[in-house]
XYZ file of C-alpha atoms in Angstrom:
692
model
C -65.014 114.574 -80.255
C -62.507 112.518 -82.253
C -58.901 113.673 -82.066
C -58.625 114.220 -85.822
C -61.810 116.300 -85.784
C -60.404 118.409 -82.972
C -57.230 119.026 -84.968
C -59.327 119.802 -88.016
C -61.241 122.421 -86.023
C -57.935 124.077 -85.151
C -57.011 123.870 -88.808
C -60.167 125.657 -89.950
C -60.453 128.285 -87.217
C -56.833 129.175 -86.525
C -56.353 131.374 -89.540
C -53.394 129.392 -90.868
C -53.406 129.644 -94.644
C -51.540 128.576 -97.768
C -47.968 127.316 -97.529
C -47.792 128.186 -93.802
C -50.638 125.782 -93.127
C -48.985 123.065 -95.227
C -45.663 123.469 -93.417
C -47.443 123.223 -90.063
C -49.282 120.029 -90.948
C -46.116 118.487 -92.334
C -44.651 118.714 -88.814
C -47.349 116.495 -87.321
C -46.994 112.710 -87.169
C -49.419 110.428 -88.940
C -52.523 109.808 -86.847
C -54.736 106.731 -86.665
C -57.913 107.000 -88.662
C -60.004 104.674 -86.527
C -63.220 106.163 -85.257
C -62.418 104.654 -81.863
C -59.451 107.010 -81.508
C -60.911 109.861 -79.429
C -60.098 112.356 -76.730
C -61.895 110.155 -74.159
C -59.592 107.242 -74.886
C -56.544 109.478 -74.656
C -57.636 110.841 -71.280
C -56.951 107.456 -69.688
C -53.197 107.949 -70.168
C -51.200 110.772 -68.487
C -48.626 110.615 -71.255
C -51.369 111.169 -73.821
C -52.582 114.241 -71.947
C -49.030 115.594 -71.921
C -48.849 114.975 -75.653
C -52.076 116.879 -76.229
C -50.788 119.748 -74.109
C -47.536 119.855 -76.049
C -49.427 119.796 -79.323
C -51.718 122.603 -78.162
C -48.682 124.632 -77.114
C -47.045 124.030 -80.486
C -50.224 125.105 -82.238
C -50.506 128.283 -80.167
C -46.827 129.104 -80.751
C -47.224 128.581 -84.493
C -50.288 130.809 -84.665
C -48.494 133.612 -82.810
C -45.156 133.441 -84.660
C -46.280 132.374 -88.145
C -45.128 134.650 -90.998
C -47.743 137.176 -92.000
C -48.262 138.574 -95.480
C -47.560 142.218 -96.271
C -50.768 144.182 -96.521
C -50.861 146.156 -99.787
C -51.874 149.825 -99.674
C -54.623 149.314 -102.265
C -56.617 146.625 -104.019
C -54.031 144.692 -106.042
C -56.686 143.925 -108.645
C -57.169 147.660 -109.308
C -53.789 149.344 -108.860
C -54.569 152.242 -111.185
C -57.739 154.160 -111.981
C -58.958 155.062 -115.464
C -59.417 158.784 -116.009
C -61.993 159.690 -118.652
C -60.837 162.855 -120.412
C -62.017 163.901 -123.886
C -63.296 160.408 -124.477
C -59.825 158.872 -124.132
C -60.097 155.780 -121.899
C -56.375 155.071 -121.591
C -55.343 157.769 -119.149
C -54.592 156.153 -115.799
C -53.515 157.408 -112.367
C -52.408 155.781 -109.123
C -55.050 154.114 -106.985
C -53.276 155.620 -103.976
C -54.735 159.027 -104.861
C -58.121 160.121 -103.537
C -58.990 161.966 -106.741
C -57.479 162.968 -110.082
C -55.270 165.681 -108.538
C -51.649 164.497 -108.809
C -49.366 164.678 -105.794
C -46.697 167.370 -105.986
C -44.990 167.274 -102.574
C -45.046 164.576 -99.909
C -43.727 166.805 -97.099
C -44.845 170.436 -97.188
C -41.436 171.680 -96.019
C -39.458 169.515 -98.463
C -39.673 170.836 -101.997
C -36.131 170.772 -103.412
C -33.081 168.526 -103.329
C -31.572 170.940 -100.815
C -34.653 170.592 -98.581
C -34.392 166.813 -98.762
C -30.849 166.751 -97.452
C -31.745 169.259 -94.737
C -34.565 166.973 -93.647
C -32.118 164.063 -93.446
C -29.776 166.277 -91.435
C -32.555 166.989 -88.936
C -33.331 163.275 -88.677
C -29.765 161.953 -88.434
C -27.869 164.905 -86.931
C -24.296 163.738 -86.453
C -25.122 160.251 -87.706
C -23.261 158.617 -90.616
C -24.057 159.811 -94.142
C -21.385 158.993 -96.759
C -19.123 155.935 -96.553
C -15.924 155.013 -98.376
C -13.237 152.380 -97.988
C -9.717 151.485 -98.998
C -8.859 147.966 -100.233
C -9.111 145.383 -97.471
C -10.361 147.895 -94.892
C -13.774 148.573 -93.323
C -15.931 151.523 -94.360
C -15.206 154.960 -92.928
C -18.087 157.392 -92.533
C -18.633 161.130 -92.940
C -21.521 162.419 -90.805
C -24.510 164.428 -92.030
C -23.226 167.405 -90.064
C -19.787 167.199 -91.692
C -21.276 166.828 -95.171
C -23.512 169.878 -94.659
C -20.594 171.952 -93.367
C -18.293 170.906 -96.222
C -21.007 171.632 -98.803
C -21.496 175.099 -97.310
C -17.763 175.841 -97.394
C -17.315 174.467 -100.922
C -20.301 176.447 -102.172
C -18.808 179.601 -100.665
C -15.606 178.818 -102.549
C -17.560 178.551 -105.814
C -18.993 182.009 -105.175
C -15.465 183.215 -104.488
C -14.440 182.038 -107.960
C -17.152 184.169 -109.515
C -19.962 181.623 -109.833
C -23.418 183.160 -109.541
C -26.016 181.892 -107.026
C -28.801 181.252 -109.525
C -30.219 178.375 -111.599
C -28.505 179.613 -114.777
C -25.064 178.915 -113.254
C -23.968 175.460 -114.460
C -21.176 173.571 -112.670
C -19.674 170.478 -114.295
C -18.814 167.344 -112.275
C -16.545 164.887 -114.090
C -15.948 162.067 -111.612
C -16.732 158.537 -110.499
C -19.072 157.897 -107.574
C -17.433 158.999 -104.323
C -18.310 161.230 -101.329
C -16.809 164.329 -102.949
C -19.288 163.988 -105.817
C -22.225 164.329 -103.438
C -20.588 167.122 -101.439
C -19.962 169.055 -104.671
C -23.556 168.491 -105.778
C -24.930 169.695 -102.435
C -22.619 172.727 -102.580
C -24.283 173.717 -105.849
C -27.793 173.150 -104.499
C -27.002 175.178 -101.373
C -26.414 178.238 -103.555
C -29.052 177.550 -106.230
C -26.586 176.425 -108.902
C -27.297 173.583 -111.361
C -25.137 170.479 -111.716
C -24.103 169.153 -115.139
C -22.660 165.607 -114.817
C -20.005 164.528 -117.325
C -18.631 161.035 -117.886
C -15.956 159.288 -119.954
C -18.170 157.473 -122.425
C -19.751 160.662 -123.719
C -16.861 161.030 -126.146
C -14.916 164.192 -126.940
C -17.461 165.633 -129.354
C -20.381 165.310 -126.914
C -18.267 166.648 -124.050
C -17.360 169.762 -126.024
C -20.999 170.247 -127.044
C -22.209 170.107 -123.427
C -19.519 172.461 -122.100
C -20.318 175.035 -124.773
C -24.113 174.662 -124.669
C -24.241 175.205 -120.894
C -21.418 177.774 -121.036
C -19.603 175.940 -118.245
C -16.623 177.808 -116.818
C -15.797 175.500 -113.873
C -15.567 171.705 -113.799
C -14.841 169.547 -110.742
C -12.826 166.380 -111.568
C -11.789 163.361 -109.520
C -8.515 162.623 -111.324
C -5.754 164.552 -113.023
C -6.230 162.463 -116.176
C -9.751 163.804 -116.640
C -8.571 167.363 -116.110
C -5.927 166.776 -118.785
C -8.562 165.649 -121.288
C -10.512 168.866 -120.658
C -7.339 170.927 -120.995
C -6.725 169.291 -124.366
C -10.027 170.688 -125.635
C -9.215 174.107 -124.215
C -5.832 174.092 -125.952
C -7.560 173.324 -129.248
C -9.746 176.381 -128.702
C -13.017 174.433 -128.800
C -14.168 175.174 -125.199
C -13.608 178.921 -124.803
C -15.726 179.373 -121.648
C -13.717 176.884 -119.541
C -11.578 178.826 -117.036
C -11.193 176.702 -113.888
C -10.672 173.021 -113.085
C -10.955 171.690 -109.533
C -9.417 168.279 -108.758
C -10.463 166.113 -105.795
C -6.933 164.801 -105.208
C -3.486 166.375 -105.172
C -2.375 167.686 -108.555
C 1.085 168.034 -110.057
C 2.952 171.226 -110.826
C 3.009 170.157 -114.478
C -0.773 170.284 -114.917
C -0.964 173.583 -113.036
C 1.569 175.054 -115.462
C -0.194 173.535 -118.450
C -3.465 175.089 -117.347
C -1.843 178.478 -116.825
C -0.501 178.401 -120.383
C -4.030 178.025 -121.829
C -5.857 180.296 -119.398
C -7.308 177.662 -117.059
C -6.755 177.840 -113.301
C -6.087 174.449 -111.687
C -7.094 174.059 -108.039
C -7.254 171.201 -105.573
C -10.605 170.760 -103.835
C -9.115 171.783 -100.477
C -7.791 174.993 -102.006
C -11.233 175.934 -103.303
C -12.747 175.226 -99.897
C -10.242 177.594 -98.240
C -11.414 180.530 -100.305
C -13.261 182.732 -97.817
C -16.206 184.838 -98.889
C -18.815 186.509 -96.753
C -22.107 185.374 -98.221
C -25.709 184.700 -97.435
C -27.277 181.256 -97.626
C -29.247 180.898 -100.852
C -31.990 178.335 -101.054
C -32.401 176.458 -104.321
C -34.946 178.047 -106.612
C -34.739 175.517 -109.440
C -34.680 171.857 -110.255
C -37.479 170.800 -107.942
C -36.718 167.099 -107.860
C -39.920 165.194 -107.350
C -39.516 162.619 -104.652
C -42.610 160.524 -105.289
C -40.290 157.807 -106.642
C -40.598 155.931 -103.357
C -44.010 157.199 -102.356
C -45.743 153.949 -103.236
C -43.481 152.216 -100.725
C -43.808 154.716 -97.921
C -47.597 154.800 -98.253
C -47.751 151.021 -98.125
C -46.457 148.619 -95.512
C -42.811 149.454 -96.088
C -40.792 152.445 -94.946
C -37.250 153.649 -95.521
C -35.551 153.963 -92.162
C -32.586 155.901 -90.839
C -30.797 152.575 -90.282
C -30.967 151.672 -93.984
C -27.763 151.492 -96.018
C -27.382 151.649 -99.804
C -24.423 150.788 -102.043
C -23.563 153.416 -104.674
C -22.005 152.059 -107.861
C -24.441 152.998 -110.648
C -23.301 156.248 -112.309
C -24.243 159.404 -110.449
C -24.283 161.068 -113.860
C -27.682 159.421 -114.376
C -30.990 160.293 -112.754
C -31.708 156.804 -111.397
C -28.771 156.821 -108.971
C -29.288 160.492 -108.082
C -32.893 159.825 -107.086
C -31.885 156.735 -105.113
C -29.533 158.810 -102.980
C -31.253 162.175 -102.623
C -34.850 160.974 -102.527
C -34.769 157.615 -100.819
C -31.681 157.803 -98.614
C -30.692 161.364 -97.695
C -34.279 162.540 -97.230
C -34.689 159.947 -94.465
C -31.290 160.311 -92.792
C -30.048 156.969 -94.139
C -26.504 156.020 -95.220
C -24.834 155.594 -98.617
C -21.595 153.634 -98.993
C -19.578 154.016 -102.198
C -17.841 151.218 -104.034
C -14.083 151.487 -104.539
C -14.455 152.519 -108.168
C -13.592 149.074 -109.552
C -16.644 147.073 -110.629
C -14.696 143.812 -110.193
C -14.501 144.575 -106.448
C -18.211 145.365 -106.107
C -19.143 142.061 -104.452
C -16.365 142.528 -101.876
C -17.673 146.043 -101.181
C -21.202 144.687 -100.756
C -20.088 141.980 -98.324
C -18.225 144.600 -96.288
C -20.947 147.268 -96.361
C -23.873 144.853 -95.779
C -26.458 147.113 -97.473
C -30.158 146.931 -96.735
C -31.037 148.546 -100.087
C -29.519 147.428 -103.382
C -30.351 149.392 -106.566
C -29.609 147.272 -109.623
C -29.979 146.992 -113.366
C -31.331 143.748 -114.882
C -27.932 142.739 -116.275
C -26.594 142.305 -112.764
C -29.644 140.352 -111.606
C -29.323 138.135 -114.673
C -25.739 137.329 -113.702
C -26.763 136.490 -110.142
C -29.544 134.276 -111.487
C -27.232 132.481 -113.913
C -24.635 131.851 -111.217
C -27.137 130.560 -108.657
C -29.104 128.398 -111.086
C -26.048 126.826 -112.781
C -25.890 123.937 -110.300
C -24.295 120.876 -111.899
C -25.165 118.197 -109.311
C -28.602 116.657 -110.070
C -29.352 116.299 -106.357
C -28.415 119.889 -105.519
C -30.380 121.136 -108.525
C -33.456 119.198 -107.399
C -33.170 120.563 -103.845
C -32.690 124.109 -105.146
C -35.728 123.941 -107.426
C -37.898 122.431 -104.696
C -36.807 125.111 -102.203
C -37.529 127.827 -104.769
C -41.028 126.425 -105.366
C -41.740 126.398 -101.618
C -40.596 130.021 -101.250
C -42.556 131.058 -104.337
C -45.654 129.483 -102.782
C -45.145 131.779 -99.792
C -44.706 134.742 -102.137
C -48.024 133.960 -103.807
C -49.711 134.423 -100.423
C -47.875 137.694 -99.789
C -45.199 136.392 -97.399
C -41.645 137.672 -97.932
C -39.008 136.497 -95.465
C -35.433 135.214 -95.142
C -35.746 133.101 -91.989
C -37.592 130.042 -93.261
C -36.196 126.531 -93.115
C -35.257 126.800 -96.794
C -33.425 130.063 -96.212
C -31.331 128.450 -93.490
C -30.613 125.268 -95.431
C -30.358 126.408 -99.057
C -30.344 130.168 -99.557
C -28.245 131.391 -96.632
C -24.992 131.402 -98.592
C -26.567 133.215 -101.543
C -27.939 135.919 -99.250
C -24.604 136.207 -97.411
C -22.858 137.001 -100.715
C -24.969 140.183 -100.843
C -24.171 141.139 -97.263
C -26.943 139.217 -95.518
C -28.942 142.324 -94.525
C -30.918 143.133 -97.678
C -34.445 144.413 -97.059
C -35.247 145.510 -100.576
C -33.911 145.711 -104.120
C -34.990 148.074 -106.870
C -34.430 147.141 -110.501
C -34.906 149.614 -113.331
C -33.412 150.956 -116.598
C -34.395 147.874 -118.665
C -36.962 145.041 -118.618
C -36.247 141.994 -116.462
C -37.427 138.481 -117.154
C -40.373 137.359 -114.977
C -38.537 134.056 -114.457
C -35.488 135.814 -113.056
C -37.546 138.165 -110.900
C -39.638 135.379 -109.325
C -36.567 133.191 -108.770
C -34.589 135.946 -107.027
C -37.532 137.048 -104.889
C -37.552 133.503 -103.531
C -33.806 132.973 -103.134
C -32.822 136.400 -101.776
C -35.685 136.592 -99.293
C -36.209 140.339 -99.636
C -38.590 142.747 -101.350
C -37.735 143.283 -105.016
C -39.493 146.183 -106.710
C -39.435 147.066 -110.379
C -39.740 150.630 -111.620
C -40.004 152.260 -115.006
C -39.231 155.753 -116.251
C -36.533 157.896 -117.789
C -34.446 160.978 -117.078
C -37.065 163.264 -118.601
C -39.618 162.287 -115.929
C -37.137 162.412 -113.039
C -36.323 158.693 -113.175
C -39.660 157.068 -112.312
C -43.270 157.154 -113.484
C -44.457 153.650 -112.512
C -43.538 151.421 -109.589
C -44.564 147.945 -108.469
C -46.870 147.957 -105.464
C -45.829 146.573 -102.060
C -47.603 143.262 -101.600
C -47.815 142.516 -105.327
C -45.137 139.919 -105.966
C -46.339 138.943 -109.415
C -43.897 139.470 -112.290
C -44.096 140.584 -115.904
C -45.042 144.231 -115.337
C -43.505 147.485 -114.046
C -46.278 148.413 -111.639
C -48.844 151.194 -111.632
C -48.391 154.957 -112.139
C -46.792 156.833 -109.260
C -48.990 159.400 -107.508
C -47.064 162.227 -109.203
C -47.724 161.032 -112.770
C -50.531 160.365 -115.209
C -49.817 157.719 -117.842
C -51.592 157.085 -121.146
C -51.011 155.000 -124.272
C -51.249 156.390 -127.808
C -51.626 154.652 -131.165
C -48.645 153.422 -133.215
C -50.321 152.380 -136.492
C -47.068 151.289 -138.177
C -46.535 148.674 -135.469
C -50.228 147.738 -135.171
C -50.559 149.015 -131.599
C -53.794 150.842 -130.737
C -54.859 152.476 -127.482
C -58.373 151.065 -127.830
C -56.795 147.629 -127.343
C -54.864 148.804 -124.277
C -51.582 149.011 -126.216
C -49.494 151.893 -127.525
C -46.640 154.303 -126.896
C -46.261 155.211 -123.221
C -46.788 158.923 -122.518
C -46.315 160.603 -119.133
C -47.620 163.861 -117.730
C -47.280 165.323 -114.250
C -45.159 167.307 -111.831
C -42.105 165.111 -112.370
C -41.924 165.637 -116.143
C -39.155 167.944 -117.301
C -39.741 171.326 -118.951
C -37.489 170.720 -121.940
C -33.934 170.313 -123.216
C -31.543 173.205 -122.634
C -31.556 175.591 -125.605
C -33.013 172.957 -127.934
C -36.603 173.734 -128.860
C -36.644 171.225 -131.718
C -35.741 168.230 -129.539
C -38.062 169.483 -126.821
C -40.964 169.584 -129.282
C -40.197 165.984 -130.298
C -40.340 164.789 -126.678
C -43.152 167.000 -125.297
C -46.399 167.546 -127.142
C -48.551 170.664 -126.877
C -50.536 169.207 -123.958
C -47.414 168.508 -121.901
C -47.274 164.739 -122.495
C -43.788 163.222 -122.567
C -43.524 160.628 -125.346
C -41.242 157.866 -124.081
C -40.630 155.835 -127.233
C -41.514 152.658 -125.300
C -44.551 150.525 -126.086
C -46.745 149.486 -123.173
C -49.816 147.409 -122.439
C -52.349 147.873 -119.621
C -53.006 144.675 -117.675
C -56.339 143.849 -116.055
C -55.040 144.728 -112.572
C -54.119 148.256 -113.664
C -50.380 147.690 -113.988
C -48.254 148.473 -117.021
C -46.255 145.977 -119.047
C -43.448 147.026 -121.403
C -43.908 145.018 -124.582
C -41.823 146.757 -127.246
C -39.633 149.692 -128.189
C -40.678 152.269 -130.751
C -37.260 153.787 -131.385
C -35.004 150.733 -131.671
C -36.925 148.940 -134.361
C -36.075 148.070 -137.938
C -37.763 146.326 -140.824
C -36.516 143.159 -142.553
C -36.643 142.820 -146.312
C -39.966 140.933 -146.164
C -41.566 143.861 -144.277
C -41.561 142.410 -140.747
C -40.772 144.850 -137.934
C -38.140 143.770 -135.402
C -37.645 145.011 -131.820
C -34.149 143.666 -131.072
C -34.090 144.504 -127.354
C -37.111 142.290 -126.686
C -35.432 139.378 -128.488
C -32.176 139.966 -126.618
C -34.000 139.792 -123.288
C -35.325 136.363 -124.294
C -31.917 135.037 -125.323
C -30.365 136.246 -122.079
C -32.142 133.321 -120.407
C -29.857 130.832 -122.160
C -27.406 129.328 -119.672
C -24.228 129.866 -121.750
C -25.161 133.424 -122.811
C -23.865 136.390 -120.821
C -24.471 139.157 -123.380
C -26.151 139.208 -126.783
C -26.618 141.724 -129.569
C -29.273 141.061 -132.238
C -28.768 142.712 -135.616
C -30.902 142.952 -138.724
C -30.709 144.640 -142.104
C -33.572 146.019 -144.181
C -31.997 144.358 -147.225
C -31.871 140.939 -145.524
C -34.644 138.569 -144.530
C -33.154 137.215 -141.292
C -31.378 138.189 -138.075
C -27.885 137.412 -136.846
C -26.334 137.845 -133.405
C -23.148 138.615 -131.496
C -22.951 136.519 -128.307
C -20.548 136.809 -125.374
C -20.581 133.460 -123.489
C -20.611 133.499 -119.696
C -17.052 132.523 -118.665
C -18.249 131.200 -115.300
C -20.453 128.473 -116.791
C -19.495 128.235 -120.472
C -16.649 125.688 -120.211
C -18.681 123.275 -118.046
C -21.743 123.690 -120.288
C -19.686 122.806 -123.369
C -17.894 119.966 -121.572
C -21.267 118.305 -120.937
C -21.566 118.153 -124.732
C -18.229 116.412 -125.115
C -16.146 119.377 -126.236
C -13.046 120.495 -124.324
C -10.849 123.547 -124.750
C -9.982 126.979 -123.406
C -12.585 129.729 -123.293
C -11.189 131.448 -126.406
C -10.778 128.158 -128.282
C -14.372 127.164 -127.567
C -15.609 130.510 -128.911
C -14.034 129.614 -132.270
C -15.267 125.995 -132.344
C -18.018 125.504 -134.988
C -19.771 122.745 -133.011
C -19.911 124.984 -129.944
C -21.462 127.768 -131.996
C -24.024 125.293 -133.325
C -24.881 124.109 -129.792
C -25.322 127.676 -128.504
C -27.489 128.588 -131.497
C -29.694 125.520 -130.923
C -30.097 126.411 -127.250
C -31.015 130.009 -128.099
C -33.529 128.827 -130.701
C -35.161 126.478 -128.177
C -35.431 129.239 -125.569
C -36.835 131.546 -128.246
C -39.547 129.049 -129.164
C -40.521 128.645 -125.501
C -40.842 132.428 -125.241
C -43.052 132.600 -128.322
C -40.600 134.209 -130.747
C -41.727 133.939 -134.346
C -39.443 132.336 -136.899
C -38.336 135.659 -138.374
C -37.467 136.866 -134.833
C -34.953 134.060 -134.308
C -31.282 134.612 -135.171
C -30.082 132.310 -137.937
C -26.364 132.687 -137.299
C -24.127 134.062 -134.569
C -20.579 135.003 -133.697
C -19.140 134.008 -130.309
C -16.975 136.792 -128.891
C -14.676 136.114 -125.900
C -14.569 139.679 -124.534
C -17.441 141.231 -122.576
C -19.207 144.365 -123.767
C -18.239 146.980 -121.186
C -18.195 150.693 -120.479
C -14.401 150.736 -120.801
C -14.398 149.309 -124.342
C -17.195 151.645 -125.389
C -19.830 148.977 -126.030
C -22.034 149.716 -122.994
C -23.422 152.953 -121.631
C -22.724 153.834 -117.963
C -26.155 152.332 -117.139
C -25.020 149.092 -118.820
C -27.219 149.377 -121.898
C -25.844 148.315 -125.268
C -24.383 151.056 -127.463
C -25.961 149.614 -130.573
C -24.265 151.834 -133.138
C -20.810 151.162 -131.655
C -21.359 147.396 -131.399
C -22.486 147.327 -135.019
C -19.375 149.277 -136.047
C -16.941 147.082 -134.066
C -18.391 143.816 -135.426
C -19.087 144.994 -138.974
C -16.670 142.446 -140.450
C -18.316 139.517 -138.595
C -21.786 140.796 -139.522
C -20.840 140.984 -143.197
C -19.335 137.475 -143.118
C -22.416 135.961 -141.449
C -24.773 137.467 -144.000
C -22.548 136.292 -146.863
C -22.338 132.687 -145.623
C -25.782 132.055 -144.108
C -28.232 130.490 -146.543
C -31.920 130.940 -145.693
């Protein structure tokens, strides 16, 4: 047998496939091609025999230690199953189910949020649960046992203040993410009370509406300033039911006196916890949080472990973060570390905490992508792109790892900036570019899942399948939900073509809005389908793609419909663009935009075009605006935007849209009405000066 033929037999029978096989063969030296080069000729030399033995050992070692692909829990070409009901072909369910019966509970003894924490308590015992830190210090941890005890004591204190142990008792929580938030929430669940989260960006009018609608008498606050804002409403006589405010930290005599003057008792959290009341333990009867959000993971090749750690910085006032903590972390006895409350210190918190699970919104992933990909050196850029292609080749064969040669040489520093221990990332709340998703899956070396849903269906209704590392979709229906598409004739979307408004039905769908039958009827139809307002498309592999938005659309003067969020997601791929807002008017024939340049790359990007100045000066430079507009137009053409979908003028704004300035929601989505109001002058000027 010739030596090359022998090697080829190893190649074909050893089971080495794809990029792994290519990497292996690249390690071997070039071999002579002469037919006279054979094993018999090599046997004459002891050194040759040693070489063959070493090569055989290397081959055996490679076969044993080579990276193996993750095995998906179902056929990735058929991730959802069509359900034929009443002749409608666009109902689909998860392929993980044995039949059309939707899953209601994963564990028989875990049916409420209270049960989930109790399960975590049984798993972890006195192990760490909630983490917090002071600036420059390591994380300190509160154990599961301590959290359970504090929740029990705090809940007893709520009963002592006259709160009733039933689902109709609403308790307000007005605070940033911190351990006391979770302890207060668990205190309510322990005694069957319902939590009503409040947050700054609601505005005074919405805050008053919520307090009165839910008839809230007691609100728990993290800071005295928030308590003062609630007292202001009480003093105006617009929140008559409010009678008690509890503050996490120490409070001043002045606010206690102010509260007394308007009939509101002010207590510190420790004071409430010292109120003793003999009571029985009430188990939650309401709010049966569905925890199938992570079922597709746990039924696949990936499991949440007690050793996992998550970073909490997304608002607990929203369902996404609540489900992350209660469902994925606490239910399995895992840990949650809280950021310091300052988003500018988030990366420092992540490096210190070293999370294994990182829940994100696409805006944050876009920033990571922009920072990593904005390499100026041609050589470094070439190496980065080559390394990304090699890792993406592994991804295409199902291999996800962070210990390859490219991870050690190129991506190690990037991964270290996120703590170095990431096992998986979950992105939700808005669409993410397939380019960004594929790039970060390669560079971060961890599992990145994408989910889709909304508060009304308990955060999630679809989830990407373990083992499917393709991009451009939000996965298949979760086992707790049925998903269908319905016609939108005005937008030319029809279910018969596999396109239409996304509707969800199942155990995780809410029952309705509190005391608002009209809004409930708009969201839920007579058959129990939740109408999302998003437009989806079924792909051939049974996954769902979000292609449009039904609610945030407008018509230009020539009759063309515009979905601004889809266009904004395209423009976000421009290197100098950090944030963008696309605006149109039904009396105008074209679009204009408000763009916030990325301060980390903007100056260098402009300098390459021969223009120098400060960040604010460059935002006012007409040639810079022209260059940014040209770049956005080019990216838009590549993405297939039609001419009427391209912005024809823009305004460069040097200040980021943020939660603090009222231009972003707490989940970092654009507050479109407020942005339009703030930039009305610039919008008017652009329409008056742009000739089309």
